[in-house]
Short mmCIF file of C-alpha atoms in Angstrom, two decimals:
data_model
loop_
_atom_site.label_atom_id
_atom_site.label_comp_id
_atom_site.label_asym_id
_atom_site.label_seq_id
_atom_site.Cartn_x
_atom_site.Cartn_y
_atom_site.Cartn_z
CA UNK A 1 0.03 0.06 0.02
CA UNK A 2 2.86 2.39 0.72
CA UNK A 3 4.18 1.88 -2.78
CA UNK A 4 1.03 1.61 -4.76
CA UNK A 5 -1.29 4.27 -3.12
CA UNK A 6 0.87 7.21 -4.50
CA UNK A 7 0.09 5.71 -7.94
CA UNK A 8 -3.63 5.92 -7.16
CA UNK A 9 -4.00 2.20 -6.53
CA UNK A 10 -6.42 1.21 -3.77
CA UNK A 11 -6.60 -2.13 -2.00
CA UNK A 12 -10.02 -3.43 -2.63
CA UNK A 13 -9.90 -6.94 -0.99
CA UNK A 14 -7.63 -9.61 0.62
CA UNK A 15 -7.84 -13.23 1.55
CA UNK A 16 -5.41 -15.41 3.48
CA UNK A 17 -5.14 -19.06 4.24
CA UNK A 18 -1.90 -19.78 6.22
CA UNK A 19 1.01 -19.06 3.79
CA UNK A 20 -1.36 -18.17 0.97
CA UNK A 21 -2.13 -14.51 0.56
CA UNK A 22 -4.06 -12.87 -2.19
CA UNK A 23 -4.31 -8.97 -2.53
CA UNK A 24 -6.28 -7.18 -5.18
CA UNK A 25 -5.59 -3.45 -5.97
CA UNK A 26 -7.23 -1.24 -8.51
CA UNK A 27 -6.97 2.43 -9.56
CA UNK A 28 -9.68 4.38 -7.77
CA UNK A 29 -11.56 5.46 -10.90
CA UNK A 30 -12.30 1.67 -11.57
CA UNK A 31 -13.85 1.14 -8.25
CA UNK A 32 -17.54 1.79 -9.25
CA UNK A 33 -17.19 -0.94 -11.80
CA UNK A 34 -15.65 -3.59 -9.63
CA UNK A 35 -17.84 -5.68 -7.27
CA UNK A 36 -16.30 -8.29 -4.96
CA UNK A 37 -18.68 -11.26 -5.15
CA UNK A 38 -16.90 -13.81 -3.11
CA UNK A 39 -13.55 -14.62 -1.32
CA UNK A 40 -13.03 -18.25 -0.40
CA UNK A 41 -10.24 -20.49 0.83
CA UNK A 42 -10.04 -24.20 -0.35
CA UNK A 43 -7.71 -26.32 1.78
CA UNK A 44 -6.52 -29.55 0.05
CA UNK A 45 -3.73 -30.57 2.58
CA UNK A 46 -4.38 -33.62 4.74
CA UNK A 47 -7.50 -34.78 2.90
CA UNK A 48 -8.94 -31.28 2.75
CA UNK A 49 -8.51 -30.43 6.43
CA UNK A 50 -5.14 -28.46 6.36
CA UNK A 51 -4.58 -25.18 4.55
CA UNK A 52 -0.91 -25.71 3.92
CA UNK A 53 -1.89 -26.74 0.49
CA UNK A 54 -4.84 -25.56 -1.58
CA UNK A 55 -6.06 -22.26 -3.03
CA UNK A 56 -7.55 -18.87 -2.15
CA UNK A 57 -10.00 -17.51 -4.57
CA UNK A 58 -11.51 -14.10 -5.19
CA UNK A 59 -14.57 -13.86 -7.58
CA UNK A 60 -15.41 -10.34 -8.76
CA UNK A 61 -17.41 -8.54 -11.44
CA UNK A 62 -15.26 -6.11 -13.68
CA UNK A 63 -17.28 -3.81 -15.85
CA UNK A 64 -19.98 -6.51 -15.82
CA UNK A 65 -17.75 -9.50 -16.53
CA UNK A 66 -17.17 -12.41 -14.10
CA UNK A 67 -13.50 -12.62 -13.17
CA UNK A 68 -11.89 -15.28 -10.76
CA UNK A 69 -8.49 -14.89 -9.40
CA UNK A 70 -6.75 -17.96 -7.79
CA UNK A 71 -3.45 -18.24 -5.80
CA UNK A 72 -2.57 -21.81 -5.00
CA UNK A 73 0.11 -24.04 -3.48
CA UNK A 74 0.12 -27.65 -4.77
CA UNK A 75 1.90 -30.75 -3.48
CA UNK A 76 5.71 -30.90 -3.99
CA UNK A 77 8.16 -33.62 -5.27
CA UNK A 78 8.47 -34.94 -8.82
CA UNK A 79 6.73 -38.24 -8.00
CA UNK A 80 3.51 -36.43 -6.91
CA UNK A 81 2.38 -35.10 -10.24
CA UNK A 82 -0.89 -37.06 -10.29
CA UNK A 83 -1.69 -35.59 -6.83
CA UNK A 84 -0.93 -32.10 -8.13
CA UNK A 85 -3.44 -32.51 -10.92
CA UNK A 86 -5.93 -33.90 -8.50
CA UNK A 87 -5.72 -30.85 -6.28
CA UNK A 88 -5.82 -28.52 -9.36
CA UNK A 89 -9.24 -30.20 -10.30
CA UNK A 90 -10.49 -30.18 -6.76
CA UNK A 91 -9.85 -26.54 -6.25
CA UNK A 92 -12.03 -25.90 -9.42
CA UNK A 93 -14.77 -28.34 -8.35
CA UNK A 94 -15.08 -26.58 -4.92
CA UNK A 95 -15.97 -23.23 -6.47
CA UNK A 96 -19.76 -23.57 -6.17
CA UNK A 97 -21.43 -20.14 -5.87
CA UNK A 98 -25.10 -21.29 -5.97
CA UNK A 99 -25.95 -19.54 -2.80
CA UNK A 100 -24.72 -16.07 -4.09
CA UNK A 101 -26.42 -16.63 -7.56
CA UNK A 102 -22.98 -16.51 -9.27
CA UNK A 103 -22.28 -18.81 -12.31
CA UNK A 104 -19.95 -21.74 -12.09
CA UNK A 105 -16.33 -20.77 -12.26
CA UNK A 106 -15.90 -22.42 -15.60
CA UNK A 107 -18.54 -20.05 -16.95
CA UNK A 108 -16.56 -17.01 -15.90
CA UNK A 109 -15.26 -14.71 -18.52
CA UNK A 110 -11.72 -14.71 -17.17
CA UNK A 111 -9.72 -17.00 -14.70
CA UNK A 112 -6.27 -15.87 -13.54
CA UNK A 113 -4.60 -18.76 -11.75
CA UNK A 114 -1.04 -18.50 -10.24
CA UNK A 115 1.18 -19.59 -7.34
CA UNK A 116 3.58 -22.32 -6.31
CA UNK A 117 2.26 -25.11 -8.46
CA UNK A 118 5.24 -27.33 -7.76
CA UNK A 119 5.42 -29.01 -11.11
CA UNK A 120 8.90 -30.34 -11.73
CA UNK A 121 11.22 -31.32 -14.67
CA UNK A 122 11.02 -35.16 -14.98
CA UNK A 123 13.42 -37.74 -16.45
CA UNK A 124 16.53 -35.61 -16.75
CA UNK A 125 19.29 -35.80 -14.10
CA UNK A 126 20.45 -32.87 -11.93
CA UNK A 127 23.70 -32.39 -13.88
CA UNK A 128 21.96 -32.12 -17.23
CA UNK A 129 19.35 -29.69 -15.92
CA UNK A 130 21.91 -27.46 -14.34
CA UNK A 131 24.10 -27.49 -17.47
CA UNK A 132 21.09 -26.56 -19.54
CA UNK A 133 20.20 -23.65 -17.25
CA UNK A 134 23.82 -22.42 -17.29
CA UNK A 135 23.80 -22.38 -21.15
CA UNK A 136 20.35 -20.91 -21.22
CA UNK A 137 19.23 -23.89 -23.34
CA UNK A 138 15.82 -24.41 -22.10
CA UNK A 139 14.07 -26.19 -25.00
CA UNK A 140 14.80 -29.67 -23.78
CA UNK A 141 13.63 -28.77 -20.21
CA UNK A 142 10.33 -27.45 -21.54
CA UNK A 143 9.51 -30.81 -23.05
CA UNK A 144 9.99 -32.49 -19.75
CA UNK A 145 8.10 -29.89 -17.65
CA UNK A 146 5.24 -31.74 -15.91
CA UNK A 147 2.84 -28.84 -16.43
CA UNK A 148 3.56 -28.58 -20.17
CA UNK A 149 3.06 -32.37 -20.43
CA UNK A 150 -0.26 -32.24 -18.58
CA UNK A 151 -1.59 -29.35 -20.67
CA UNK A 152 -1.19 -31.51 -23.71
CA UNK A 153 -3.18 -34.49 -22.22
CA UNK A 154 -5.85 -32.71 -19.96
CA UNK A 155 -8.65 -31.20 -21.91
CA UNK A 156 -9.53 -28.76 -19.09
CA UNK A 157 -5.96 -27.83 -18.36
CA UNK A 158 -5.38 -27.35 -22.07
CA UNK A 159 -7.77 -24.36 -21.95
CA UNK A 160 -5.44 -22.46 -19.72
CA UNK A 161 -2.69 -20.42 -21.51
CA UNK A 162 0.81 -19.47 -20.19
CA UNK A 163 3.57 -17.24 -21.53
CA UNK A 164 6.97 -18.78 -22.65
CA UNK A 165 9.33 -19.79 -19.95
CA UNK A 166 12.20 -17.64 -21.13
CA UNK A 167 13.61 -17.28 -17.51
CA UNK A 168 15.59 -19.73 -15.53
CA UNK A 169 13.80 -22.10 -13.22
CA UNK A 170 12.66 -20.40 -10.09
CA UNK A 171 13.27 -23.25 -7.48
CA UNK A 172 15.25 -24.29 -5.55
CA UNK A 173 17.79 -21.71 -4.35
CA UNK A 174 19.94 -21.37 -1.37
CA UNK A 175 18.51 -18.56 0.62
CA UNK A 176 20.15 -15.18 0.41
CA UNK A 177 21.85 -16.25 -2.84
CA UNK A 178 21.43 -16.93 -6.50
CA UNK A 179 22.89 -20.47 -6.23
CA UNK A 180 20.68 -23.54 -6.81
CA UNK A 181 20.42 -25.82 -3.85
CA UNK A 182 23.72 -26.94 -2.47
CA UNK A 183 22.31 -28.77 0.53
CA UNK A 184 22.52 -32.57 1.01
CA UNK A 185 19.21 -32.95 -0.75
CA UNK A 186 20.41 -30.98 -3.94
CA UNK A 187 16.84 -30.45 -5.26
CA UNK A 188 16.57 -30.42 -8.98
CA UNK A 189 15.75 -26.95 -10.40
CA UNK A 190 12.15 -26.53 -11.72
CA UNK A 191 9.67 -23.92 -12.84
CA UNK A 192 7.46 -24.29 -9.86
CA UNK A 193 5.93 -20.73 -9.80
CA UNK A 194 3.58 -20.17 -12.61
CA UNK A 195 0.97 -17.79 -13.92
CA UNK A 196 -1.94 -19.21 -16.10
CA UNK A 197 -5.08 -17.67 -17.55
CA UNK A 198 -8.18 -18.82 -19.28
CA UNK A 199 -10.61 -16.74 -21.23
CA UNK A 200 -14.03 -18.08 -21.85
CA UNK A 201 -14.55 -18.72 -25.52
CA UNK A 202 -17.78 -17.22 -26.91
CA UNK A 203 -19.61 -18.92 -29.74
CA UNK A 204 -19.03 -15.93 -32.09
CA UNK A 205 -15.32 -15.71 -31.56
CA UNK A 206 -14.62 -17.86 -34.64
CA UNK A 207 -17.42 -16.42 -36.86
CA UNK A 208 -15.71 -13.63 -38.49
CA UNK A 209 -16.53 -15.02 -41.92
CA UNK A 210 -20.14 -14.23 -41.13
CA UNK A 211 -19.37 -10.65 -40.04
CA UNK A 212 -20.27 -11.36 -36.45
CA UNK A 213 -18.70 -9.20 -33.71
CA UNK A 214 -15.35 -10.38 -32.12
CA UNK A 215 -14.80 -11.33 -28.51
CA UNK A 216 -16.08 -8.82 -25.97
CA UNK A 217 -13.08 -9.51 -23.56
CA UNK A 218 -9.65 -10.45 -24.57
CA UNK A 219 -6.36 -10.66 -22.66
CA UNK A 220 -2.80 -10.34 -23.94
CA UNK A 221 0.39 -10.99 -22.15
CA UNK A 222 2.82 -8.10 -22.04
CA UNK A 223 5.58 -9.73 -19.84
CA UNK A 224 6.31 -12.85 -17.96
CA UNK A 225 9.49 -12.99 -15.99
CA UNK A 226 11.39 -13.93 -12.82
CA UNK A 227 13.29 -11.66 -10.50
CA UNK A 228 16.70 -12.93 -9.49
CA UNK A 229 17.52 -10.02 -7.34
CA UNK A 230 15.15 -11.21 -4.52
CA UNK A 231 16.86 -13.88 -2.31
CA UNK A 232 15.05 -14.10 0.98
CA UNK A 233 13.26 -17.33 -0.21
CA UNK A 234 14.30 -20.58 -1.88
CA UNK A 235 11.99 -19.50 -4.74
CA UNK A 236 12.45 -16.63 -7.14
CA UNK A 237 9.28 -14.39 -7.55
CA UNK A 238 7.58 -14.51 -10.96
CA UNK A 239 5.42 -11.53 -12.32
CA UNK A 240 3.12 -11.33 -15.20
CA UNK A 241 1.85 -8.14 -16.82
CA UNK A 242 -1.28 -8.25 -19.03
CA UNK A 243 -3.43 -5.99 -21.08
CA UNK A 244 -7.21 -6.64 -20.83
CA UNK A 245 -9.36 -5.15 -23.57
CA UNK A 246 -13.16 -5.31 -23.11
CA UNK A 247 -16.37 -3.86 -24.18
CA UNK A 248 -17.97 -2.71 -20.92
CA UNK A 249 -21.17 -4.33 -20.03
CA UNK A 250 -21.59 -1.78 -17.22
CA UNK A 251 -20.61 1.66 -18.52
CA UNK A 252 -22.41 3.93 -16.24
CA UNK A 253 -21.83 3.86 -12.40
CA UNK A 254 -24.87 3.11 -10.09
CA UNK A 255 -24.20 6.39 -8.21
CA UNK A 256 -23.00 9.64 -9.73
CA UNK A 257 -21.54 12.13 -7.22
CA UNK A 258 -21.17 15.75 -8.21
CA UNK A 259 -18.35 17.65 -6.45
CA UNK A 260 -18.93 20.98 -8.22
CA UNK A 261 -20.54 23.69 -6.09
CA UNK A 262 -20.40 21.74 -2.90
CA UNK A 263 -19.37 24.50 -0.48
CA UNK A 264 -22.39 26.36 0.91
CA UNK A 265 -22.05 26.15 4.68
CA UNK A 266 -19.26 27.31 7.07
CA UNK A 267 -18.37 23.87 8.46
CA UNK A 268 -20.27 21.56 6.18
CA UNK A 269 -19.52 20.02 2.91
CA UNK A 270 -22.71 19.72 0.82
CA UNK A 271 -22.76 16.69 -1.55
CA UNK A 272 -25.18 16.08 -4.36
CA UNK A 273 -25.52 12.63 -5.89
CA UNK A 274 -28.01 10.72 -8.14
CA UNK A 275 -28.60 7.00 -8.32
CA UNK A 276 -29.66 4.83 -11.25
CA UNK A 277 -33.17 3.53 -11.18
CA UNK A 278 -32.14 -0.12 -10.48
CA UNK A 279 -29.96 0.85 -7.50
CA UNK A 280 -31.13 -0.56 -4.24
CA UNK A 281 -30.14 1.68 -1.34
CA UNK A 282 -29.64 0.72 2.28
CA UNK A 283 -29.87 2.68 5.58
CA UNK A 284 -26.22 1.58 6.13
CA UNK A 285 -24.89 3.20 2.83
CA UNK A 286 -22.23 5.86 3.44
CA UNK A 287 -20.15 8.34 1.74
CA UNK A 288 -16.50 8.80 2.52
CA UNK A 289 -14.29 11.81 2.03
CA UNK A 290 -10.86 10.70 0.99
CA UNK A 291 -7.43 12.24 0.10
CA UNK A 292 -6.18 11.21 -3.24
CA UNK A 293 -3.59 8.55 -2.55
CA UNK A 294 -5.80 6.61 -0.12
CA UNK A 295 -4.59 3.16 0.68
CA UNK A 296 -7.93 1.31 1.09
CA UNK A 297 -11.69 1.93 1.48
CA UNK A 298 -11.46 2.56 5.32
CA UNK A 299 -8.81 5.15 4.79
CA UNK A 300 -11.30 8.06 4.89
CA UNK A 301 -10.71 11.45 6.51
CA UNK A 302 -14.44 11.63 7.19
CA UNK A 303 -17.63 9.84 6.38
CA UNK A 304 -21.38 10.32 6.66
CA UNK A 305 -24.36 7.91 6.77
CA UNK A 306 -26.36 8.72 3.73
CA UNK A 307 -29.79 8.47 5.34
CA UNK A 308 -29.00 10.14 8.61
CA UNK A 309 -27.44 13.28 7.06
CA UNK A 310 -29.79 13.72 4.10
CA UNK A 311 -30.57 17.43 3.58
CA UNK A 312 -33.02 17.15 0.63
CA UNK A 313 -34.10 15.00 -2.30
CA UNK A 314 -35.84 15.92 -5.41
CA UNK A 315 -36.63 13.37 -8.10
CA UNK A 316 -33.43 11.44 -8.55
CA UNK A 317 -31.19 14.13 -6.94
CA UNK A 318 -30.16 13.72 -3.38
CA UNK A 319 -28.14 16.00 -1.02
CA UNK A 320 -26.24 15.07 2.12
CA UNK A 321 -23.51 16.92 4.09
CA UNK A 322 -20.28 16.16 5.85
CA UNK A 323 -19.00 18.08 8.72
CA UNK A 324 -15.46 19.24 7.75
CA UNK A 325 -14.68 21.32 10.82
CA UNK A 326 -12.29 18.69 12.11
CA UNK A 327 -10.46 18.27 8.84
CA UNK A 328 -7.11 20.03 8.78
CA UNK A 329 -6.25 22.48 5.97
CA UNK A 330 -4.23 20.93 3.29
CA UNK A 331 -3.16 21.47 -0.29
CA UNK A 332 -3.92 17.91 -1.31
CA UNK A 333 -6.86 16.76 -3.57
CA UNK A 334 -9.91 14.88 -2.37
CA UNK A 335 -12.39 12.34 -3.50
CA UNK A 336 -15.84 11.34 -2.48
CA UNK A 337 -16.81 7.62 -2.75
CA UNK A 338 -20.29 6.09 -2.11
CA UNK A 339 -20.18 2.74 -0.43
CA UNK A 340 -23.20 0.36 -0.84
CA UNK A 341 -23.81 -1.97 2.10
CA UNK A 342 -25.88 -4.31 -0.09
CA UNK A 343 -23.09 -4.79 -2.60
CA UNK A 344 -20.27 -4.48 -0.15
CA UNK A 345 -18.36 -2.20 -2.63
CA UNK A 346 -17.85 1.27 -3.90
CA UNK A 347 -20.53 2.16 -6.49
CA UNK A 348 -19.73 5.84 -7.13
CA UNK A 349 -16.61 7.89 -7.05
CA UNK A 350 -16.34 11.72 -7.74
CA UNK A 351 -13.78 13.56 -9.68
CA UNK A 352 -10.76 14.74 -7.70
CA UNK A 353 -11.17 18.22 -6.26
CA UNK A 354 -9.35 20.63 -3.97
CA UNK A 355 -10.82 21.69 -0.71
CA UNK A 356 -11.43 25.43 -0.67
CA UNK A 357 -9.85 27.52 2.00
CA UNK A 358 -12.42 27.95 4.79
CA UNK A 359 -13.08 31.41 6.37
CA UNK A 360 -15.31 33.06 8.84
CA UNK A 361 -15.74 36.33 10.68
CA UNK A 362 -14.96 37.01 14.29
CA UNK A 363 -14.54 40.05 16.60
CA UNK A 364 -11.13 40.81 17.96
CA UNK A 365 -10.59 42.39 21.42
CA UNK A 366 -10.54 45.86 19.86
CA UNK A 367 -14.04 45.42 18.50
CA UNK A 368 -12.97 45.25 14.88
CA UNK A 369 -14.00 42.50 12.48
CA UNK A 370 -11.24 40.24 11.27
CA UNK A 371 -11.33 37.87 8.18
CA UNK A 372 -9.79 34.68 9.55
CA UNK A 373 -8.68 31.85 7.11
#
């Protein structure tokens, strides 16, 4: 949050299961178009009772599209490949959202799946693998990578894509070094840390000959790399950068907040907002005042319950006020966010604005009026 908040990224949700942690950030202007639908942990260790293995999953709607994000930790060792594939399938099968009226995960428009998948390089010996890495000759190693082999055989796994493995295997290193394992076990290097994705194929994607529209959502990989400079673990971290292109299914926010002409009272900030006809409000909805660069949704400088502080309403236009007397003077910019209790998410964000300099009149000891800022 320290690094990302100055870049206008806000933490919108998190989920953790023992060593598995999933954090999701978004730039604040996207917040009204992101709804967190479900966060779930699926343990697969010790017959499903222990969370040292398994996955943490976040399901959200992004501009009207269903998106699932999965971070996983699968069983280790080269001999446990079948068990890894079984856990992979089990994590998918456990994503049942019937109670929340969410489609099955395999019907989601996009699945991002990553983590310590623990797939290994089979058949080749330690010396051959290390020599291939030293010479940056990875082609033979790709052919014996267990995940690559499984993708050719498993119909479901085949639907997941991955970028080319142009970086050295990310496991196993001596901690605080770039040396592969020199312990007595001398683990064979492997690409254990992977990033996969699956875009749901629409029936019209392959119908260009009939002049039908192309896909509404597409994803392209910009970069896929490991980072050797980090050495606190026996793994090297892997990052993937993607471009998502989509035609928004939700193009207008449910709440429109108008920050222009807000300042009418000495110590109150008057806020006008309008709601779309299909928005279901709650007495527990609130509007927060934030400084640009906020870290998360609870990082407000002030807030107000919408129903308790309502000033007036006329047709679709509503007005509420926030007491700003306790807010220190600052040169920074501010935002207003409307939080929906029913949807557990931000449904409206104002444009950034500067807080005007407040002033009032008071009498000094000489009886003369002074203008105080």
